[in-house]
CSV table of C-alpha atoms (C1' of nucleotides) in Angstrom, one decimal:
chain,number,residue,atom,x,y,z
A,186,MET,CA,61.3,-63.3,-44.1
A,187,THR,CA,59.0,-65.4,-45.2
A,188,GLN,CA,59.8,-67.2,-47.9
A,189,ASN,CA,58.4,-68.2,-51.8
A,190,ILE,CA,56.3,-64.8,-52.2
A,191,ARG,CA,56.8,-63.0,-54.9
A,192,ALA,CA,58.7,-59.8,-54.4
A,193,THR,CA,56.1,-56.4,-54.5
A,194,SER,CA,57.9,-55.3,-57.4
A,195,ARG,CA,56.9,-58.6,-59.6
A,196,SER,CA,53.7,-58.6,-57.8
A,197,LEU,CA,51.2,-57.6,-61.1
A,198,PRO,CA,48.6,-55.7,-58.7
A,199,ILE,CA,51.2,-53.7,-56.8
A,200,ALA,CA,53.8,-52.7,-59.9
A,201,LEU,CA,50.3,-51.3,-61.6
A,202,LEU,CA,49.6,-49.3,-59.1
A,203,ARG,CA,53.0,-48.2,-58.2
A,204,ALA,CA,53.6,-47.0,-62.1
A,205,ARG,CA,50.0,-45.8,-61.8
A,206,GLU,CA,51.0,-43.3,-59.2
A,207,THR,CA,54.2,-42.2,-60.9
A,208,VAL,CA,52.2,-41.2,-63.7
A,209,MET,CA,49.4,-39.6,-61.9
A,210,GLY,CA,51.3,-37.3,-59.8
A,211,PRO,CA,51.9,-34.2,-62.4
A,212,LEU,CA,48.1,-35.0,-63.8
A,213,ARG,CA,46.7,-34.6,-60.4
A,214,GLU,CA,48.5,-31.4,-60.2
A,215,MET,CA,46.2,-30.6,-63.4
A,216,LEU,CA,43.1,-32.4,-62.4
A,217,ALA,CA,43.3,-29.5,-59.2
A,218,GLN,CA,43.1,-27.0,-61.4
A,219,SER,CA,40.2,-28.0,-63.5
A,220,GLY,CA,38.1,-28.3,-60.1
A,221,ILE,CA,37.4,-32.2,-60.7
A,222,SER,CA,38.3,-35.5,-59.3
A,223,GLU,CA,39.7,-37.8,-61.0
A,224,GLN,CA,37.0,-40.0,-61.3
A,225,LYS,CA,34.7,-37.6,-63.1
A,226,TRP,CA,37.8,-37.0,-65.7
A,227,ARG,CA,37.5,-40.7,-66.5
A,228,VAL,CA,33.8,-40.5,-67.3
A,229,LEU,CA,34.0,-37.2,-69.2
A,230,ARG,CA,37.1,-38.8,-71.5
A,231,VAL,CA,34.6,-41.7,-71.6
A,232,LEU,CA,32.2,-39.6,-72.7
A,233,ASN,CA,34.1,-37.6,-75.5
A,234,GLU,CA,35.0,-41.3,-76.8
A,235,ARG,CA,31.9,-42.9,-77.1
A,236,GLY,CA,29.6,-40.5,-77.5
A,237,PRO,CA,25.8,-41.2,-75.4
A,238,SER,CA,26.1,-44.6,-73.3
A,239,GLU,CA,24.3,-46.1,-70.8
A,240,HIS,CA,25.3,-46.4,-67.3
A,241,SER,CA,26.9,-49.7,-67.2
A,242,SER,CA,29.1,-49.2,-70.1
A,243,ILE,CA,30.3,-45.8,-68.2
A,244,ALA,CA,31.0,-47.6,-64.9
A,245,ALA,CA,33.0,-50.8,-66.9
A,246,ALA,CA,34.9,-47.8,-68.9
A,247,ALA,CA,35.7,-45.8,-66.1
A,248,CYS,CA,36.6,-48.6,-63.3
A,249,LEU,CA,33.5,-47.1,-61.3
A,250,LEU,CA,31.0,-49.4,-59.5
A,251,LEU,CA,27.4,-48.1,-60.7
A,252,PRO,CA,25.9,-46.5,-57.0
A,253,SER,CA,29.4,-44.4,-57.0
A,254,LEU,CA,28.0,-43.8,-60.3
A,255,THR,CA,25.1,-42.8,-60.2
A,256,ARG,CA,25.2,-40.6,-57.4
A,257,MET,CA,28.8,-39.1,-59.5
A,258,LEU,CA,25.8,-38.4,-62.5
A,259,ALA,CA,23.6,-36.5,-60.4
A,260,THR,CA,26.2,-33.6,-59.6
A,261,MET,CA,27.8,-33.6,-63.1
A,262,GLU,CA,24.3,-32.9,-64.4
A,263,THR,CA,24.0,-29.9,-61.9
A,264,GLU,CA,27.5,-28.9,-62.6
A,265,GLY,CA,26.6,-29.1,-66.6
A,266,LEU,CA,29.3,-31.2,-67.4
A,267,ILE,CA,26.7,-34.1,-68.8
A,268,THR,CA,23.1,-34.3,-69.6
A,269,ARG,CA,21.0,-37.3,-69.1
A,270,ALA,CA,17.8,-38.4,-71.3
A,271,SER,CA,16.1,-42.0,-71.0
A,272,ASP,CA,16.5,-44.3,-73.9
A,273,PRO,CA,13.5,-44.3,-75.8
A,274,THR,CA,13.5,-47.9,-77.0
A,275,ASP,CA,14.2,-49.0,-73.2
A,276,ARG,CA,12.9,-46.9,-70.8
A,277,ARG,CA,14.8,-48.6,-68.0
A,278,LYS,CA,18.1,-47.4,-69.7
A,279,THR,CA,19.7,-44.0,-69.1
A,280,LEU,CA,21.7,-42.1,-72.2
A,281,VAL,CA,24.2,-39.9,-71.0
A,282,THR,CA,26.1,-37.3,-73.1
A,283,ILE,CA,28.8,-34.7,-72.4
A,284,SER,CA,27.7,-31.1,-72.7
A,285,GLU,CA,29.3,-28.7,-74.6
A,286,ALA,CA,30.8,-27.4,-71.2
A,287,GLY,CA,32.3,-31.2,-70.6
A,288,GLN,CA,33.9,-30.9,-73.8
A,289,ASP,CA,35.3,-27.2,-72.9
A,290,LEU,CA,36.8,-28.7,-69.8
A,291,LEU,CA,38.4,-31.3,-71.3
A,292,LEU,CA,39.8,-29.1,-74.2
A,293,ALA,CA,40.7,-26.7,-71.9
A,294,HIS,CA,43.2,-29.3,-70.4
A,295,LEU,CA,44.5,-30.5,-73.6
A,296,ALA,CA,47.7,-28.8,-74.0
A,297,GLN,CA,48.7,-29.1,-70.7
A,298,SER,CA,47.9,-33.1,-70.6
A,299,ASN,CA,49.8,-33.2,-73.6
A,300,ALA,CA,52.7,-31.7,-72.6
A,301,ILE,CA,52.7,-34.1,-69.4
A,302,PHE,CA,52.1,-37.1,-72.0
A,303,ASP,CA,55.3,-36.0,-74.2
A,304,ARG,CA,57.6,-35.2,-70.9
A,305,LEU,CA,56.9,-38.8,-70.1
A,306,GLN,CA,57.5,-40.0,-73.6
A,307,ALA,CA,60.8,-38.2,-73.7
A,308,GLN,CA,62.0,-39.9,-70.9
A,309,PHE,CA,60.6,-43.1,-71.0
A,310,GLY,CA,61.3,-43.8,-74.4
A,311,ARG,CA,58.7,-43.4,-77.6
A,312,ASP,CA,59.0,-47.7,-79.0
A,313,ARG,CA,58.4,-48.7,-75.0
A,314,LEU,CA,55.7,-46.5,-74.2
A,315,GLU,CA,53.7,-48.0,-77.2
A,316,GLN,CA,55.0,-51.5,-76.2
A,317,LEU,CA,53.3,-51.0,-72.7
A,318,LEU,CA,50.4,-49.6,-73.9
A,319,ASP,CA,49.7,-52.7,-76.2
A,320,LEU,CA,50.4,-55.0,-72.9
A,321,LEU,CA,47.9,-53.0,-71.3
A,322,ASP,CA,45.2,-53.2,-73.2
A,323,ASP,CA,45.9,-56.9,-74.0
A,324,LEU,CA,45.6,-57.2,-70.4
A,325,GLN,CA,42.8,-55.4,-69.6
A,326,LYS,CA,40.7,-58.2,-72.6
A,327,LEU,CA,41.8,-60.9,-70.6
A,328,ASP,CA,38.8,-63.0,-68.7
A,329,LEU,CA,40.0,-64.2,-65.4
A,330,GLY,CA,36.5,-65.5,-64.7
A,331,ASN,CA,35.3,-62.6,-62.6
A,332,LYS,CA,33.5,-59.2,-64.3
A,333,PRO,CA,30.3,-61.3,-64.0
B,92,MET,CA,33.9,-36.0,-80.7
B,93,THR,CA,36.3,-33.2,-79.6
B,94,GLN,CA,39.5,-33.8,-81.8
B,95,ASN,CA,43.0,-34.1,-81.0
B,96,ILE,CA,42.4,-36.3,-77.5
B,97,ARG,CA,44.2,-39.4,-76.6
B,98,ALA,CA,41.9,-42.7,-77.2
B,99,THR,CA,41.1,-43.8,-73.4
B,100,SER,CA,43.1,-47.4,-74.3
B,101,ARG,CA,46.2,-44.9,-75.0
B,102,SER,CA,46.0,-43.0,-71.9
B,103,LEU,CA,48.9,-44.5,-69.7
B,104,PRO,CA,46.6,-43.9,-66.7
B,105,ILE,CA,43.4,-45.3,-67.9
B,106,ALA,CA,44.7,-48.2,-68.8
B,107,LEU,CA,47.1,-48.7,-65.8
B,108,LEU,CA,43.6,-48.7,-64.2
B,109,ARG,CA,41.5,-50.6,-66.4
B,110,ALA,CA,44.1,-53.5,-66.1
B,111,ARG,CA,44.9,-53.2,-62.9
B,112,GLU,CA,41.1,-53.9,-62.0
B,113,THR,CA,41.2,-56.9,-64.4
B,114,VAL,CA,44.0,-58.4,-62.3
B,115,MET,CA,42.6,-57.7,-59.0
B,116,GLY,CA,38.9,-59.6,-60.0
B,117,PRO,CA,40.0,-63.1,-58.4
B,118,LEU,CA,42.5,-61.1,-55.5
B,119,ARG,CA,39.6,-60.0,-54.6
B,120,GLU,CA,38.0,-63.2,-53.4
B,121,MET,CA,40.8,-64.0,-51.8
B,122,LEU,CA,41.0,-61.2,-49.9
B,123,ALA,CA,37.5,-61.4,-48.8
B,124,GLN,CA,38.1,-64.5,-47.4
B,125,SER,CA,41.5,-63.1,-45.7
B,126,GLY,CA,39.0,-60.1,-44.1
B,127,ILE,CA,41.7,-57.5,-44.7
B,128,SER,CA,41.7,-54.7,-47.1
B,129,GLU,CA,43.3,-54.4,-50.3
B,130,GLN,CA,45.7,-51.9,-48.5
B,131,LYS,CA,46.5,-53.5,-45.5
B,132,TRP,CA,47.6,-56.4,-47.8
B,133,ARG,CA,49.6,-54.1,-49.5
B,134,VAL,CA,51.2,-53.1,-46.1
B,135,LEU,CA,51.8,-56.8,-44.9
B,136,ARG,CA,53.7,-57.7,-48.7
B,137,VAL,CA,56.1,-54.4,-47.9
B,138,LEU,CA,57.2,-55.4,-44.4
B,139,ASN,CA,57.5,-59.0,-44.6
B,140,GLU,CA,59.9,-57.6,-48.0
B,141,ARG,CA,61.8,-55.1,-46.3
B,142,GLY,CA,61.6,-56.3,-43.1
B,143,PRO,CA,61.2,-53.7,-40.0
B,144,SER,CA,60.4,-50.0,-41.7
B,145,GLU,CA,59.5,-46.7,-40.7
B,146,HIS,CA,56.3,-45.4,-42.0
B,147,SER,CA,57.1,-42.9,-44.6
B,148,SER,CA,59.2,-45.9,-46.5
B,149,ILE,CA,55.8,-47.7,-45.8
B,150,ALA,CA,53.2,-45.1,-47.3
B,151,ALA,CA,55.9,-44.6,-50.2
B,152,ALA,CA,55.9,-48.4,-51.2
B,153,ALA,CA,52.4,-49.1,-50.0
B,154,CYS,CA,51.1,-46.0,-52.6
B,155,LEU,CA,49.4,-44.9,-49.3
B,156,LEU,CA,48.9,-41.2,-47.5
B,157,LEU,CA,50.9,-41.5,-44.1
B,158,PRO,CA,47.4,-40.2,-42.1
B,159,SER,CA,45.9,-42.9,-44.1
B,160,LEU,CA,48.9,-45.5,-42.9
B,161,THR,CA,48.7,-44.0,-39.3
B,162,ARG,CA,45.1,-45.2,-38.6
B,163,MET,CA,45.2,-48.9,-40.4
B,164,LEU,CA,48.9,-49.6,-38.5
B,165,ALA,CA,46.5,-48.5,-35.2
B,166,THR,CA,44.1,-51.1,-36.5
B,167,MET,CA,46.4,-53.7,-37.4
B,168,GLU,CA,48.3,-53.9,-34.3
B,169,THR,CA,45.4,-54.4,-32.1
B,170,GLU,CA,44.7,-57.4,-34.7
B,171,GLY,CA,47.9,-58.3,-33.7
B,172,LEU,CA,49.3,-58.3,-37.5
B,173,ILE,CA,51.8,-55.7,-36.4
B,174,THR,CA,54.2,-54.0,-33.6
B,175,ARG,CA,55.3,-51.0,-33.9
B,176,ALA,CA,58.4,-49.5,-31.6
B,177,SER,CA,60.4,-46.0,-32.1
B,178,ASP,CA,63.4,-46.1,-33.5
B,179,PRO,CA,66.2,-46.0,-30.7
B,180,THR,CA,68.5,-43.8,-32.7
B,181,ASP,CA,66.4,-41.7,-33.5
B,182,ARG,CA,63.1,-41.4,-31.6
B,183,ARG,CA,60.5,-39.2,-33.9
B,184,LYS,CA,60.8,-42.7,-36.3
B,185,THR,CA,59.0,-45.9,-35.3
B,186,LEU,CA,59.6,-49.0,-36.6
B,187,VAL,CA,56.8,-51.2,-37.8
B,188,THR,CA,57.5,-55.1,-37.9
B,189,ILE,CA,55.5,-57.9,-39.6
B,190,SER,CA,54.3,-60.5,-36.6
B,191,GLU,CA,54.1,-64.0,-36.8
B,192,ALA,CA,50.3,-63.6,-37.2
B,193,GLY,CA,50.7,-61.4,-40.0
B,194,GLN,CA,53.2,-63.7,-41.6
B,195,ASP,CA,50.8,-66.4,-41.2
B,196,LEU,CA,47.8,-64.6,-42.4
B,197,LEU,CA,50.6,-64.0,-46.1
B,198,LEU,CA,51.3,-68.0,-45.9
B,199,ALA,CA,47.9,-69.2,-45.3
B,200,HIS,CA,47.0,-67.2,-48.9
B,201,LEU,CA,50.2,-68.0,-50.5
B,202,ALA,CA,49.0,-71.3,-52.8
B,203,GLN,CA,45.8,-69.5,-53.7
B,204,SER,CA,47.6,-66.1,-54.8
B,205,ASN,CA,50.4,-68.4,-56.4
B,206,ALA,CA,47.7,-70.2,-58.2
B,207,ILE,CA,45.9,-66.8,-59.7
B,208,PHE,CA,49.3,-65.6,-60.8
B,209,ASP,CA,50.0,-68.9,-62.8
B,210,ARG,CA,46.5,-68.6,-64.4
B,211,LEU,CA,47.1,-65.4,-65.5
B,212,GLN,CA,51.0,-66.2,-67.0
B,213,ALA,CA,49.2,-69.3,-68.6
B,214,GLN,CA,47.0,-67.2,-70.6
B,215,PHE,CA,48.9,-63.9,-71.2
B,216,GLY,CA,52.1,-65.8,-71.7
B,217,ARG,CA,55.1,-65.7,-69.5
B,218,ASP,CA,57.6,-63.9,-71.0
B,219,ARG,CA,55.2,-61.0,-72.0
B,220,LEU,CA,54.1,-61.0,-68.3
B,221,GLU,CA,58.3,-60.7,-67.3
B,222,GLN,CA,58.1,-57.9,-70.2
B,223,LEU,CA,55.3,-56.1,-69.0
B,224,LEU,CA,56.6,-56.2,-65.3
B,225,ASP,CA,59.9,-54.7,-66.6
B,226,LEU,CA,58.6,-52.0,-67.9
B,227,LEU,CA,56.1,-51.0,-64.6
B,228,ASP,CA,59.2,-51.4,-62.7
B,229,ASP,CA,61.0,-48.8,-65.0
B,230,LEU,CA,58.0,-46.8,-65.0
B,231,GLN,CA,57.6,-46.4,-61.4
B,232,LYS,CA,61.4,-45.1,-61.3
B,233,LEU,CA,61.2,-42.5,-63.5
B,234,ASP,CA,61.3,-39.1,-61.7
B,235,LEU,CA,58.2,-36.6,-62.8
B,236,GLY,CA,59.0,-33.8,-60.8
B,237,ASN,CA,56.4,-35.0,-58.3
B,238,LYS,CA,57.4,-36.8,-55.3
B,239,PRO,CA,58.7,-33.9,-53.6
C,48,DT,C1',64.5,-24.8,-38.9
C,49,DA,C1',63.9,-29.0,-40.9
C,50,DT,C1',62.0,-34.2,-40.4
C,51,DT,C1',58.4,-37.5,-38.7
C,52,DG,C1',54.4,-38.9,-37.6
C,53,DT,C1',49.7,-37.9,-35.3
C,54,DT,C1',45.6,-36.1,-34.9
C,55,DA,C1',41.4,-33.2,-36.8
C,56,DT,C1',38.5,-32.8,-40.3
C,57,DA,C1',36.0,-32.7,-44.5
C,58,DC,C1',34.5,-35.4,-48.2
C,59,DT,C1',35.0,-38.7,-51.7
C,60,DC,C1',34.6,-43.1,-53.4
C,61,DT,C1',33.6,-48.0,-51.9
C,62,DA,C1',30.5,-52.1,-51.4
C,63,DT,C1',26.3,-54.3,-50.5
C,64,DA,C1',21.9,-55.2,-50.2
C,65,DA,C1',17.4,-54.0,-50.6
C,66,DC,C1',14.2,-51.8,-53.9
C,67,DT,C1',11.6,-49.6,-58.0
C,68,DA,C1',11.1,-49.7,-63.0
C,69,DT,C1',10.8,-51.5,-67.2
C,70,DA,C1',11.1,-55.9,-70.2
D,268,DT,C1',11.9,-63.7,-63.7
D,269,DA,C1',16.1,-60.6,-65.3
D,270,DT,C1',17.6,-56.6,-66.5
D,271,DA,C1',18.5,-51.1,-65.3
D,272,DG,C1',19.4,-47.9,-62.2
D,273,DT,C1',18.4,-46.0,-57.9
D,274,DT,C1',18.5,-45.5,-52.8
D,275,DA,C1',20.5,-46.9,-48.6
D,276,DT,C1',23.5,-47.3,-45.3
D,277,DA,C1',27.9,-48.3,-43.2
D,278,DG,C1',32.6,-47.6,-43.4
D,279,DA,C1',36.8,-46.8,-45.3
D,280,DG,C1',40.5,-44.3,-48.0
D,281,DT,C1',41.8,-39.7,-49.7
D,282,DA,C1',43.7,-35.1,-49.3
D,283,DT,C1',44.9,-30.6,-46.1
D,284,DA,C1',46.3,-28.3,-42.8
D,285,DA,C1',47.8,-28.0,-38.3
D,286,DC,C1',49.9,-30.1,-34.7
D,287,DA,C1',53.5,-32.2,-31.2
D,288,DA,C1',57.4,-34.0,-30.7
D,289,DT,C1',62.5,-34.6,-31.6
D,290,DA,C1',66.3,-33.8,-34.2
DNA sequence: TATTGTTATACTCTATAACTATA
DNA sequence: TATAGTTATAGAGTATAACAATA
């Protein structure tokens, strides 16, 4: 066993991934029923939260690369989940908007999604969950010299 | 804007992912130099920590599916990073061991990896980082009724 | 009959670069 | 010349199911 290497449970990337896999377990059942991928779910959540948005801004918020997003949005448009229109003030930009059907999809799974969150909160503790979310939010805001 | 839906920054799966992307930024440069994928890196870390391990155990610890792992290990064996041998006490099982070359690869990037961690620790605060790692470790241990 | 792992298959996302169009 | 987004392409990982070997 090599020395000086941090335990994997104290490796932040690995710890974040393991925690995420634990949380995603029950959510994946829900997503399977909804018929959309985890990535598309994030895009809908971001659009619902921010309103009409540019591709770059969606990609950053949903943790996706622009080329991935481009193709996903094309599919989502044919599925009627979003609409696209070019920005009149700068025609290089495209503004993406969540459709009624997209909002309905989010709402249709809201109860189930909240139930999963509540169960997690009950097991983990409300205060500690808030504390964790605060720490994660601060971490995400750090500038580590990437994201150029 | 639909009501009653949690802000994405308070969605645990999204918050975990965004935090992870922030942390992975500088690490990806390191991995690009090492020539192996993020997934293979996790497998090496797990093997280095646990010693000879079965596929199922590696898959769970490195957050990979068994079929993905099977093919990755085949590649890693030809690359000389690991060795495989069937368990003499139960010949269904395969024991995977990190090779010298695999350990050397981890060690070759240890200084760089530690520097990245130290920079993060300096910006985020040592205590808060420890607190975060503790919370993540506890979260990962929860039984949410998945992982059957 | 249950467990461990492999193979097969289809699909999605990732990653990089080259390209278009607008500014 | 820089920016926003698209297209092209290759490849890697994901997800499911079906299968083999062993227990």
